XYZ file of C-alpha atoms in Angstrom:
600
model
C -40.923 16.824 7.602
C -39.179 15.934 4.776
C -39.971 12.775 2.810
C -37.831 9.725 3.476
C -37.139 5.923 2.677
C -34.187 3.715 3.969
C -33.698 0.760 2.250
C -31.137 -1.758 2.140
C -30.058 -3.642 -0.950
C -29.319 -7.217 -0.295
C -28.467 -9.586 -2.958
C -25.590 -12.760 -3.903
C -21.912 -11.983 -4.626
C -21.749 -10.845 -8.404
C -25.719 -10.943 -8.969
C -25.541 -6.986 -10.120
C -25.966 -5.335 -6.719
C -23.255 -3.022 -7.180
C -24.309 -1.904 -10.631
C -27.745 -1.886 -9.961
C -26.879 1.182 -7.255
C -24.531 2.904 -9.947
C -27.718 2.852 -12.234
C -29.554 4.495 -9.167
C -27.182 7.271 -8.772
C -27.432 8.125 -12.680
C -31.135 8.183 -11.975
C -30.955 10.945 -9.252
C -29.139 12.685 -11.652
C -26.101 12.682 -9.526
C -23.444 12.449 -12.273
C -23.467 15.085 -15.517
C -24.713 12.803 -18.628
C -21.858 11.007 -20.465
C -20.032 11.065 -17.154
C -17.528 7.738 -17.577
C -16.198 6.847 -14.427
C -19.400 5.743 -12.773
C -18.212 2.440 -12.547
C -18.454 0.560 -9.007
C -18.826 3.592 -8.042
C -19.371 2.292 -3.982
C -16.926 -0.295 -4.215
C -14.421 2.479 -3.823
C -11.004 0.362 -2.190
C -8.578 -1.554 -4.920
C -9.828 -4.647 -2.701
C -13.415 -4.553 -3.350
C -12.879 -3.797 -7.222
C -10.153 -6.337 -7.699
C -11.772 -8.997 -6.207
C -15.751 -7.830 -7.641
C -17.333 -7.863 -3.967
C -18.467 -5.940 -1.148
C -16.969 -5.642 1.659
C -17.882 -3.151 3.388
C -21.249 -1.054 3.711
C -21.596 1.864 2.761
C -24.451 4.653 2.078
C -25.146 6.857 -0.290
C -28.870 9.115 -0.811
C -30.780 10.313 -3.754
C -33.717 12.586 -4.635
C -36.038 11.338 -6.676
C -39.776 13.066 -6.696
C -38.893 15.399 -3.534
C -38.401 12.478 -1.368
C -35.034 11.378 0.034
C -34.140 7.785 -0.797
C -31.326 6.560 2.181
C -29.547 3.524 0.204
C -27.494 1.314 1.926
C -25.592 -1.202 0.033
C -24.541 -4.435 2.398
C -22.351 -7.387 1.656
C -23.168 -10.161 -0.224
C -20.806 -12.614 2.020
C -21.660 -14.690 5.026
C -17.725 -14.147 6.247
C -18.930 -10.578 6.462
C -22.106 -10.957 8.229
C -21.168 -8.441 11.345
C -21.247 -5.695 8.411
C -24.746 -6.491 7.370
C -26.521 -6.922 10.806
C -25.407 -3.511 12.136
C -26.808 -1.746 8.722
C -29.981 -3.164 8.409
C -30.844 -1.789 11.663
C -30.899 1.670 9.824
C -33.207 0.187 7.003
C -36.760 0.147 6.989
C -37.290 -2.083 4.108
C -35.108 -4.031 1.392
C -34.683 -4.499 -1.973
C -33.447 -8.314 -2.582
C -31.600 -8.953 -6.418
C -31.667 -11.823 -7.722
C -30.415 -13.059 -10.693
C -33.088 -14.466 -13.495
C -31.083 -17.685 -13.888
C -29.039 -18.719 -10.840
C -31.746 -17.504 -8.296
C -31.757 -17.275 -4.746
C -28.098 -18.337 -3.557
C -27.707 -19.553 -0.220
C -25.351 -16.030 0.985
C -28.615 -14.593 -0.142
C -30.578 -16.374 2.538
C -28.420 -15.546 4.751
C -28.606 -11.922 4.503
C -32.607 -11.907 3.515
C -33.105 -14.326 6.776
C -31.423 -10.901 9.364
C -33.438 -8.778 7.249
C -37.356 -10.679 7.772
C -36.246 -10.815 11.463
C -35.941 -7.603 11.269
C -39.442 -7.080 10.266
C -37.906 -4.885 6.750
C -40.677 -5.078 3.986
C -39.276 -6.538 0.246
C -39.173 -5.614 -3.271
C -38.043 -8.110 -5.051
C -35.559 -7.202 -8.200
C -34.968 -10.114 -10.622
C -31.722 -9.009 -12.340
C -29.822 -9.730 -15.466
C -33.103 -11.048 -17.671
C -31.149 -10.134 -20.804
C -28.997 -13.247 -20.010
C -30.105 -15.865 -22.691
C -31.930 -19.277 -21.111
C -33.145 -17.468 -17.869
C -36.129 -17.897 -15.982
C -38.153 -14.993 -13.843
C -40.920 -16.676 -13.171
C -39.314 -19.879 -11.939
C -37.369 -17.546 -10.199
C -39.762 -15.218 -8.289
C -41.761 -18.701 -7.573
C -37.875 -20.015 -5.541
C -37.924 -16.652 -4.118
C -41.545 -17.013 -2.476
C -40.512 -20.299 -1.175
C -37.468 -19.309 0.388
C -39.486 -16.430 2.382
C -41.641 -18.888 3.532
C -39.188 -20.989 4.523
C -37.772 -18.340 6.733
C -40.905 -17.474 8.258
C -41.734 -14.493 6.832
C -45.133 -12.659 7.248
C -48.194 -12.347 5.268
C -46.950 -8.947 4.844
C -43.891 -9.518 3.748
C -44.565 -12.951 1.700
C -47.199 -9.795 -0.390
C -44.073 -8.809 -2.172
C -43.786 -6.591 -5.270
C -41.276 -7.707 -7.814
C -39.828 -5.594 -10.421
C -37.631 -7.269 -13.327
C -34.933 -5.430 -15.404
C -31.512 -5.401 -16.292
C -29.117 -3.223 -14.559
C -26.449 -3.489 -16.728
C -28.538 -2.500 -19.928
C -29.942 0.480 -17.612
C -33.729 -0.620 -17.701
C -36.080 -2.238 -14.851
C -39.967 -2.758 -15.594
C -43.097 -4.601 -13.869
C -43.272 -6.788 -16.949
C -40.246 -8.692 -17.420
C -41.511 -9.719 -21.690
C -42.092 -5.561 -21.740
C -38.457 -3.633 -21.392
C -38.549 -0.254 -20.422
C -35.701 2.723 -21.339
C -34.864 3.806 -17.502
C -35.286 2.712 -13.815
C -37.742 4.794 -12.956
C -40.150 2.000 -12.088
C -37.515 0.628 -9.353
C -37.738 3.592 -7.426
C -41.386 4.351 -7.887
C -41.725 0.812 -6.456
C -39.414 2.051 -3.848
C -41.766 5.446 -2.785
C -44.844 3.502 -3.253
C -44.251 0.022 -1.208
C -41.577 0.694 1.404
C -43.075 2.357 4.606
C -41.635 6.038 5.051
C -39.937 5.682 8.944
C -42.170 6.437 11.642
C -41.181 9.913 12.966
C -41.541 9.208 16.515
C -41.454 12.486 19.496
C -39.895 12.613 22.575
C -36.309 12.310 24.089
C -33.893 11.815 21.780
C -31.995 8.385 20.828
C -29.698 6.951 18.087
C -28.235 3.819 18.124
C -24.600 3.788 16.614
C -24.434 1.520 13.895
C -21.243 2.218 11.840
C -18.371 4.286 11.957
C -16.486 7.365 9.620
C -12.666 8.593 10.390
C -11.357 11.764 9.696
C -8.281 12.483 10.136
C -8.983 15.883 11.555
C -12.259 15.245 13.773
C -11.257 11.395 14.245
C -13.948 9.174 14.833
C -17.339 10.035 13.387
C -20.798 8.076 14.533
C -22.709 7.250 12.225
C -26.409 5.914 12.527
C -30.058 6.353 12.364
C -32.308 8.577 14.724
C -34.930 6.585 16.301
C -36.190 9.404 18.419
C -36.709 12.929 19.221
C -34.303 15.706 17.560
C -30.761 15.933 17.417
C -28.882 19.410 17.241
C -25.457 20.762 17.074
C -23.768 22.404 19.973
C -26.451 19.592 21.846
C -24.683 17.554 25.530
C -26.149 14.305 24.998
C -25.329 10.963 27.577
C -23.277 7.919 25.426
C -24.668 4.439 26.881
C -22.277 2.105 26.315
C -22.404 -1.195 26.103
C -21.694 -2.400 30.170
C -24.361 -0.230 30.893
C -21.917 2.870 32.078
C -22.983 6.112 31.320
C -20.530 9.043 29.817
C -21.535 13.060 29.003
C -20.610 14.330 25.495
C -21.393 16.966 23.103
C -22.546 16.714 19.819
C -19.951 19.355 18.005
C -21.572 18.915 14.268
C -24.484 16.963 13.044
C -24.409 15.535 8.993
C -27.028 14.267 6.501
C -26.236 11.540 3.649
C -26.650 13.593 0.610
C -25.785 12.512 -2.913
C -21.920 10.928 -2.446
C -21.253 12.897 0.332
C -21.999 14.740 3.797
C -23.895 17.805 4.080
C -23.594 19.737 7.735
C -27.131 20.276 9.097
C -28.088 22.435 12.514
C -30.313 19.725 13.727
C -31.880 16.157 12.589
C -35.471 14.314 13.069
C -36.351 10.636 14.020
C -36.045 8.349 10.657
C -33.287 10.359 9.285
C -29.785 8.618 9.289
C -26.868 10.963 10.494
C -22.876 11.267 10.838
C -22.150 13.238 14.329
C -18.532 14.703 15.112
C -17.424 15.118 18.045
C -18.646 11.867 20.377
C -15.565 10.198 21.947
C -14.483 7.378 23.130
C -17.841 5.312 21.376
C -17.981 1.700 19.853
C -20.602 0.356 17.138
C -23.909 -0.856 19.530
C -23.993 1.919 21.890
C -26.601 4.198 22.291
C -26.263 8.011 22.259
C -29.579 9.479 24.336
C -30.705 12.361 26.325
C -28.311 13.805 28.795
C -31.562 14.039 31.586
C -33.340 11.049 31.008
C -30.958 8.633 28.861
C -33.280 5.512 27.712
C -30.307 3.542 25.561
C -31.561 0.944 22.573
C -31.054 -2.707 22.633
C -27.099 -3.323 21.874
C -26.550 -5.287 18.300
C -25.823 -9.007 18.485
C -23.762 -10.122 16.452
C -23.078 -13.537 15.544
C -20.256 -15.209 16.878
C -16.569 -16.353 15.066
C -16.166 -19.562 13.328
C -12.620 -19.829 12.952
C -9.109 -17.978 14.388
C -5.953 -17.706 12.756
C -2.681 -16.616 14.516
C -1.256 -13.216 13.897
C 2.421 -12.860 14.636
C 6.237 -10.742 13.752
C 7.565 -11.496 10.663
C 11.013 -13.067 11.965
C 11.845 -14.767 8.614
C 15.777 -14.431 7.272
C 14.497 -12.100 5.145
C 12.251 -9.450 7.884
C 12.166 -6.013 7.214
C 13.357 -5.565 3.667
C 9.820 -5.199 2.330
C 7.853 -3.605 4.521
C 7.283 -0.450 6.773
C 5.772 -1.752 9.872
C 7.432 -4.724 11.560
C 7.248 -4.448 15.099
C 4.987 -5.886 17.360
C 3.926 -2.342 18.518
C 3.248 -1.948 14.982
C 0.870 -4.938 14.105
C -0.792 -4.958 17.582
C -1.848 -1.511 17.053
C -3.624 -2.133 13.705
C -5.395 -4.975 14.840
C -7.282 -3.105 17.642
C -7.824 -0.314 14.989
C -9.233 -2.790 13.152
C -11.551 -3.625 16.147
C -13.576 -0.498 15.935
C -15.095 -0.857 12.793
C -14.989 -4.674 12.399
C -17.655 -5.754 14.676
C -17.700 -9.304 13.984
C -13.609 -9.747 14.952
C -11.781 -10.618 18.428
C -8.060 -10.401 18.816
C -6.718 -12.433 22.201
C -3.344 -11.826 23.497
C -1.535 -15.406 23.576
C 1.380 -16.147 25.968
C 3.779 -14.888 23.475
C 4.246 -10.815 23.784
C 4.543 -10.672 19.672
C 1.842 -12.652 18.643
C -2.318 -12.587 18.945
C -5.199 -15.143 18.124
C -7.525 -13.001 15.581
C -11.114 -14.524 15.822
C -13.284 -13.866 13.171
C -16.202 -15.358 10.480
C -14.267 -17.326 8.118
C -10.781 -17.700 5.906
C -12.565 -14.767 3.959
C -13.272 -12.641 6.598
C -9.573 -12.800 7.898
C -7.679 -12.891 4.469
C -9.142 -9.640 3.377
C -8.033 -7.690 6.891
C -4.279 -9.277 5.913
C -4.307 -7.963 2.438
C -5.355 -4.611 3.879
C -2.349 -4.661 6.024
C 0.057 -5.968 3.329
C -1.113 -2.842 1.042
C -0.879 -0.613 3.933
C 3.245 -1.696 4.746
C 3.072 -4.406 6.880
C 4.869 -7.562 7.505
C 3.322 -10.655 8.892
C 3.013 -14.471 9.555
C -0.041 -16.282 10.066
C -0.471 -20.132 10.960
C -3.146 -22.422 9.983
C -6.907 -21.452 10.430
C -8.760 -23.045 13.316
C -12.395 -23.527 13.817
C -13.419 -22.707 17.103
C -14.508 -25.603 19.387
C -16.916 -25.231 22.014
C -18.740 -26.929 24.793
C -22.325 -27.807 25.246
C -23.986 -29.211 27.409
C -20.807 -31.299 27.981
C -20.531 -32.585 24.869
C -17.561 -31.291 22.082
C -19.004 -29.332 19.251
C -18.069 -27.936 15.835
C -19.127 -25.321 13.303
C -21.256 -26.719 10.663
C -21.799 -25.034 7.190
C -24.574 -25.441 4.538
C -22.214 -26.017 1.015
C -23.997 -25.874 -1.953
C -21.992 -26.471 -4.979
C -23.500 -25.962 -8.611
C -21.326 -27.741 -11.415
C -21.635 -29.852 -14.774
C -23.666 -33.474 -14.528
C -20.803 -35.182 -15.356
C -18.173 -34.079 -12.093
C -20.997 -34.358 -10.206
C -19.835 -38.307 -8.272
C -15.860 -37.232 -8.073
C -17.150 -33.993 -6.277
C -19.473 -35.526 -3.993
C -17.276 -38.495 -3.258
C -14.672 -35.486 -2.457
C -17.325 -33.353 0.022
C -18.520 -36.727 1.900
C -14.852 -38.128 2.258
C -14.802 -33.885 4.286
C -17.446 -35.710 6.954
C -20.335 -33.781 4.410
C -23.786 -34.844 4.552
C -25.782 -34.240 1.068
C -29.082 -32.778 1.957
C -30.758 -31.684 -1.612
C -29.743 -33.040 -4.863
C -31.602 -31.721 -8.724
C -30.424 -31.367 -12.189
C -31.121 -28.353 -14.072
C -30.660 -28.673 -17.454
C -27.093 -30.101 -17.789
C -25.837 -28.821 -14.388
C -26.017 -30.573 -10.955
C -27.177 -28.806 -7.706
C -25.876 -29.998 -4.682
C -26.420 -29.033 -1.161
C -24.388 -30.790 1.821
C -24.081 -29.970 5.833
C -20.156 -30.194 5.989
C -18.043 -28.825 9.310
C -16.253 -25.717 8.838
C -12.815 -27.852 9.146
C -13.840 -29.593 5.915
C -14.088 -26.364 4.260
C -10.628 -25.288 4.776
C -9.025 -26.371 1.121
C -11.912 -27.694 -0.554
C -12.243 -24.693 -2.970
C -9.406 -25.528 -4.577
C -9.802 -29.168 -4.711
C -13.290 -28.675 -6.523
C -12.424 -26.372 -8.789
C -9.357 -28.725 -10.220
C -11.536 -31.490 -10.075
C -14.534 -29.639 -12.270
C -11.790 -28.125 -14.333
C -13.126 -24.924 -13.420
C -16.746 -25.446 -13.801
C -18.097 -25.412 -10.266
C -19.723 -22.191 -8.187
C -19.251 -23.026 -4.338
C -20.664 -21.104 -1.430
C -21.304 -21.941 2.242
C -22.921 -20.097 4.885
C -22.403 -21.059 8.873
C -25.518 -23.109 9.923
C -24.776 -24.052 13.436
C -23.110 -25.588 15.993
C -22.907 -29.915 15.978
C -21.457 -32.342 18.174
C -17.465 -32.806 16.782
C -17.778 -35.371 13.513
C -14.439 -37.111 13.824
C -11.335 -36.574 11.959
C -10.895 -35.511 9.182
C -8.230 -36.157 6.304
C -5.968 -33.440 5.301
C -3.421 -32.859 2.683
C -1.056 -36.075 2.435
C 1.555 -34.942 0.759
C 4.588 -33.580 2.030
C 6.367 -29.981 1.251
C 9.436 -29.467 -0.229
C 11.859 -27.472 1.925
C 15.097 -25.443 0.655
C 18.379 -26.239 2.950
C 20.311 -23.180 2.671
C 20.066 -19.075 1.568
C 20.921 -17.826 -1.845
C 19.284 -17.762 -5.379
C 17.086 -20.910 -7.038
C 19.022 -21.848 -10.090
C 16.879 -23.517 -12.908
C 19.679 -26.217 -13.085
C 18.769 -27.354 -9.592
C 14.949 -26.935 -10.105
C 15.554 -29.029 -13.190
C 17.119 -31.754 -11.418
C 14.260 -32.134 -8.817
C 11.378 -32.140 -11.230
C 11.045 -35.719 -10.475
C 10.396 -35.247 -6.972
C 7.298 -32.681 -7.107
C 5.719 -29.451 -8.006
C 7.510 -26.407 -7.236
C 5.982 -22.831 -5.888
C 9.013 -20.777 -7.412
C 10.912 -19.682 -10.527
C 14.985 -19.453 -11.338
C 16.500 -16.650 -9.461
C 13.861 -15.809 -6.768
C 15.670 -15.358 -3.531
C 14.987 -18.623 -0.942
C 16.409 -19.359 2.894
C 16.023 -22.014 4.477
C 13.204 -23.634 5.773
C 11.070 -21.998 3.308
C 8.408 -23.949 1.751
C 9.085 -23.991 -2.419
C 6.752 -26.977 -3.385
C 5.040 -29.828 -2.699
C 6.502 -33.023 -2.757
C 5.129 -36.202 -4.651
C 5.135 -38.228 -1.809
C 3.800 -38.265 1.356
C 7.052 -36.788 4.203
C 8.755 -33.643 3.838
C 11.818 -33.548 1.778
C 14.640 -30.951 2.249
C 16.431 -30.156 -0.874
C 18.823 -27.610 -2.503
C 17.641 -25.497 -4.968
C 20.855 -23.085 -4.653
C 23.194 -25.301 -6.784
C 24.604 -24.234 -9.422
C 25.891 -25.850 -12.515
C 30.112 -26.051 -12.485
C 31.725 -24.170 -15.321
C 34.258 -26.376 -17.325
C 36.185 -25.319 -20.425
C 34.980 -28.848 -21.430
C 31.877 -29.082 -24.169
C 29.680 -32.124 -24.018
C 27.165 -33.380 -26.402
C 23.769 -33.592 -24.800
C 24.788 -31.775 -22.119
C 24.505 -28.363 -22.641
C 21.059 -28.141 -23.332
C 18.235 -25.382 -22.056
C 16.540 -26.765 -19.222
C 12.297 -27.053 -19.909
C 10.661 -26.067 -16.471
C 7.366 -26.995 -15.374
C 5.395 -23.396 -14.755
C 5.126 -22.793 -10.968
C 1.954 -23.203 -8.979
C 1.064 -19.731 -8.038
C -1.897 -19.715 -4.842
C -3.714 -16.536 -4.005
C -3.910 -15.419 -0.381
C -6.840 -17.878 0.630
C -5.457 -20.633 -1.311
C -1.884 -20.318 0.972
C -3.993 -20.147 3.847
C -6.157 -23.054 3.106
C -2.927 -25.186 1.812
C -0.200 -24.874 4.937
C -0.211 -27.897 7.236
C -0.001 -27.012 11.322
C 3.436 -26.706 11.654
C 3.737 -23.785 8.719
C 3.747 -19.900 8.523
C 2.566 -17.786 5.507
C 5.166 -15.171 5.481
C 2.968 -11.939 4.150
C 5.122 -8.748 3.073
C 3.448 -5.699 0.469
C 5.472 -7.408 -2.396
C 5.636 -10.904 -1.363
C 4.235 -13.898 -0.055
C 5.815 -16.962 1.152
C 5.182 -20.609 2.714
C 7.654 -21.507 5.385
C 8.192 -24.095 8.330
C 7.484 -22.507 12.064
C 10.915 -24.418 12.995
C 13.649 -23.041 10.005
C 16.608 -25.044 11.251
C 16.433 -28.622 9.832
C 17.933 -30.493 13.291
C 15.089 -28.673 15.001
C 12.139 -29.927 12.994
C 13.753 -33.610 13.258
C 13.804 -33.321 17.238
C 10.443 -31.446 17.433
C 9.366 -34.626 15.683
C 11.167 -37.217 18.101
C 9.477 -35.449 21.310
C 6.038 -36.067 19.821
């Protein structure tokens, strides 16, 4: 039997994880010497390289001293947590990277907390100790503490830790002692992380991600727990109410290098890509025809928050995009269903429009860029958290915040987070920076990214993780002031947006095409004010003094995706096109709004 070891590579957004793998590939000599474009190599959509995060997991194998290393590389984000529970079911131990001088972050725990459950063995990697002030030791002393804290065994709590630098290519048991290559990493690897146990009998595989081709279709992917699989082999699918279905497996593929390789049959411990199952979703088991003994399903955690999905039915519908309909949206959303395990989409009363469940505002904004790239046209409303029931009394999602920023914002932000119902929890100074740690609901969440980042002019790191659910904390204060609404269809003139200057900030520049009811800024004051941007300035053969001269426009505000989300009030659409994105009001017509208003 051949030599194998899964692992799993868990670490915080932007604490090297990505390059650390590259640097593993270049060490299984997968890529000619010189080769350039090993750059991010697995964060292979625009998305993940624009934005410097993973998003989805992927795997990826190398040889290294006749032994097959399975790597799995999971997201660093809490908002994509169904990603990382279904992968580290395939892992049998994990390497956790951790920056030498932020240390353990709190998506971190989140992650490392599935994997201990799990029973996965460490190795600890402290990253980046070329970065001037850092501190391993400290470091590797916060990560001890933190396994503790999440209940980790003696086993486990016995960790090796390796220190390096991924970027500079090196990684060595001695963090004061560099080395020239990574080769201690993966002896580490071969030496501490348990080779799976290769266990006889019927066979069973529990599906735990998903491939698509577009000329075999859907493509199971997961990890043999049992027995042999072969090609040409009728197995029994168990899905997930317990029914039972006959298949075939048509072709059976190994991870090797960057891509597939097409095997006759596979062994227990080695994870697999089979074509030719139908009709399967991520969970289910695929066992012996005879005797099928299916795995335990995966649980996954549930949805925090749900956003509505509808038509784009703006003025301005259909000159953008390719895909309009409802047909059209409806069926990318359940597409989106098979791979996105931690997502629900619920019909509403309304044929064109759905309530999309799912982890967070991250979680959701990244499945609407997706579509935006792909051709579609959309609206969404404002996110909700979900609200449940227990034990009769009305609770809320709660979320551990921990903010890390410069001593001196340190009273505006907390004054900001506790104003949000947030409780602080930890409070320390290191160095000249503040670290704070609150229990905030998820509602206080919504927006407060932006509103900490202005206040810290740009200093503060913010992440949050869902904690639980608590009974509901009261209300909470939104955004007070009022948007500024165009009256009528046409062109924004500078002269006009000149004129109004006084009465806000505006989200648009001369000669960008409005209609009306579309949101174009926010006004100074609290109300909505309806204004028109379309006028012109009357031509005279006249010439007066004073007059005549250029008009000096404030920049626009410009918000990203998650900032538009975060920022509409409940009775506003983000209008979301390939090109485009706009705020507008759910009622357009003016008279509408005002009666809406009367009846409530």
């Amino acid at each position: 039997m051949q030599k194998i070891r899964n692992i799993a590579i868990i670490a915080h957004v932007d604490h090297g994880k990505t390059t650390l793998v590259d640097k593993m590939l270049l060490a299984g000599q997968l890529f000619r010497e010189g080769h350039d474009d090993l750059d991010q190599f697995l964060d292979s959509n625009d998305l993940e390289r624009e934005r410097g995060i993973t998003i989805l997991a992927k795997n990826v194998s190398i040889e290294y001293k006749g032994c097959k290393i399975n790597i799995i590389d999971t997201p660093g984000h809490a908002d994509f947590g169904g990603e990382v529970e279904r992968v580290l079911n395939m892992a049998d131990g994990c390497l956790l990277l951790v920056d030498a001088f932020e240390g353990p972050m709190p998506q971190t725990r989140f992650v490392l907390q599935k994997a201990i459950q799990l029973g996965l063995k460490p190795i600890v990697v402290i990253n980046k100790v070329d970065k001037p002030n850092c501190r391993p030791s400290e470091v590797q002393e916060m990560v001890f503490d933190l396994m503790f804290s999440l209940d980790a065994t003696e086993e486990q709590l016995d960790f090796p830790t390796i220190y390096g630098s991924a970027k500079q290519g090196w990684m060595s048991s001695d963090w004061n002692k560099p080395e020239t290559n990574i080769y201690p990493l993966l002896d580490a690897i071969i030496e501490h992380i348990p080779a799976p146990e290769s266990l006889e009998g019927t066979p069973q595989m529990l599906i735990t991600s998903l491939d698509f081709s577009k000329y075999v279709g859907r493509i199971a992917v997961g990890r043999v727990h049992r027995g042999e699989l072969k090609e040409g082999q009728d197995v029994m699918l168990c899905k997930r109410d317990g029914s039972m279905v006959k298949s075939r497996i048509k072709e059976v593929n190994v991870f090797e290098g960057l891509g597939r390789t097409k095997v006759s049959s596979v062994k227990s411990g080695d994870i697999c890509a089979l074509i030719g199952i139908e009709g399967f979703e991520i969970g289910e088991s695929i066992c012996d025809i005879n005797e099928p003994e299916p795995l335990p399903t995966i649980a996954i955690d549930e949805p925090t928050m749900s956003m509505l999905f509808t038509i784009n039915n703006s003025p301005f519908f259909g000159k953008d995009g390719k895909f309009v309909t409802s047909r059209h949206i409806y069926e990318r959303l359940q597409k989106e269903l098979d791979k996105n395990l931690a997502l629900r989409v619920v019909p509403t009363e309304s044929a064109d429009s759905w309530l999309v469940f799912g982890r967070g505002v991250l979680h959701l904004s990244v499945l609407i860029e997706t579509m935006r790239r792909e051709g579609y046209e959309l609206q969404v409303g404002q996110p909700q958290v979900i609200i449940k029931e227990i034990d009769g009394v009305k609770c809320e999602p709660v979320e551990q915040l921990t903010i890390n920023l410069p001593k001196e914002y340190s009273s505006r932000i907390i004054d900001m987070v506790t104003k949000r119902k947030g409780e602080m929890t930890m409070m320390e100074s290191k160095n000249d920076r503040m670290h704070l740690e609150f229990n905030i609901p998820s509602r206080g969440i919504i927006g407060l990214n932006n509103a900490v980042l202005t206040a810290s002019a740009g200093e503060a790191i913010m992440a949050h993780r869902f904690l639980e659910y608590q009974p509901w904390k009261g209300e909470i204060e939104k955004r007070l002031n009022g948007s500024i609404i165009v009256m009528e269809t046409g062109t924004a003139f500078a002269y006009a947006l000149n004129n109004l200057q006084s009465r806000g900030r505006f989200f648009i520049s001369p000669q960008e095409e409005v209609y009306a009811g579309q949101v174009v800024g926010e006004h100074s004051k609290e109300g909505d004010l309806v204004v028109n941007v379309t006028k012109s300035k009357k031509l005279t053969n006249m010439r007066a003094s004073g007059s005549d001269e250029k008009t000096a426009l404030a920049p626009p505000i410009v918000f990203s995706l998650e900032d538009a989300l975060e920022y509409i009030k409940a009775d506003e659409y983000v209008e979301i096109t390939p090109n485009y994105m706009r705020m507008r009001k759910i009622l357009l017509d003016e008279n509408e709004r005002k009666r809406q208003n009367k009846q409530n």
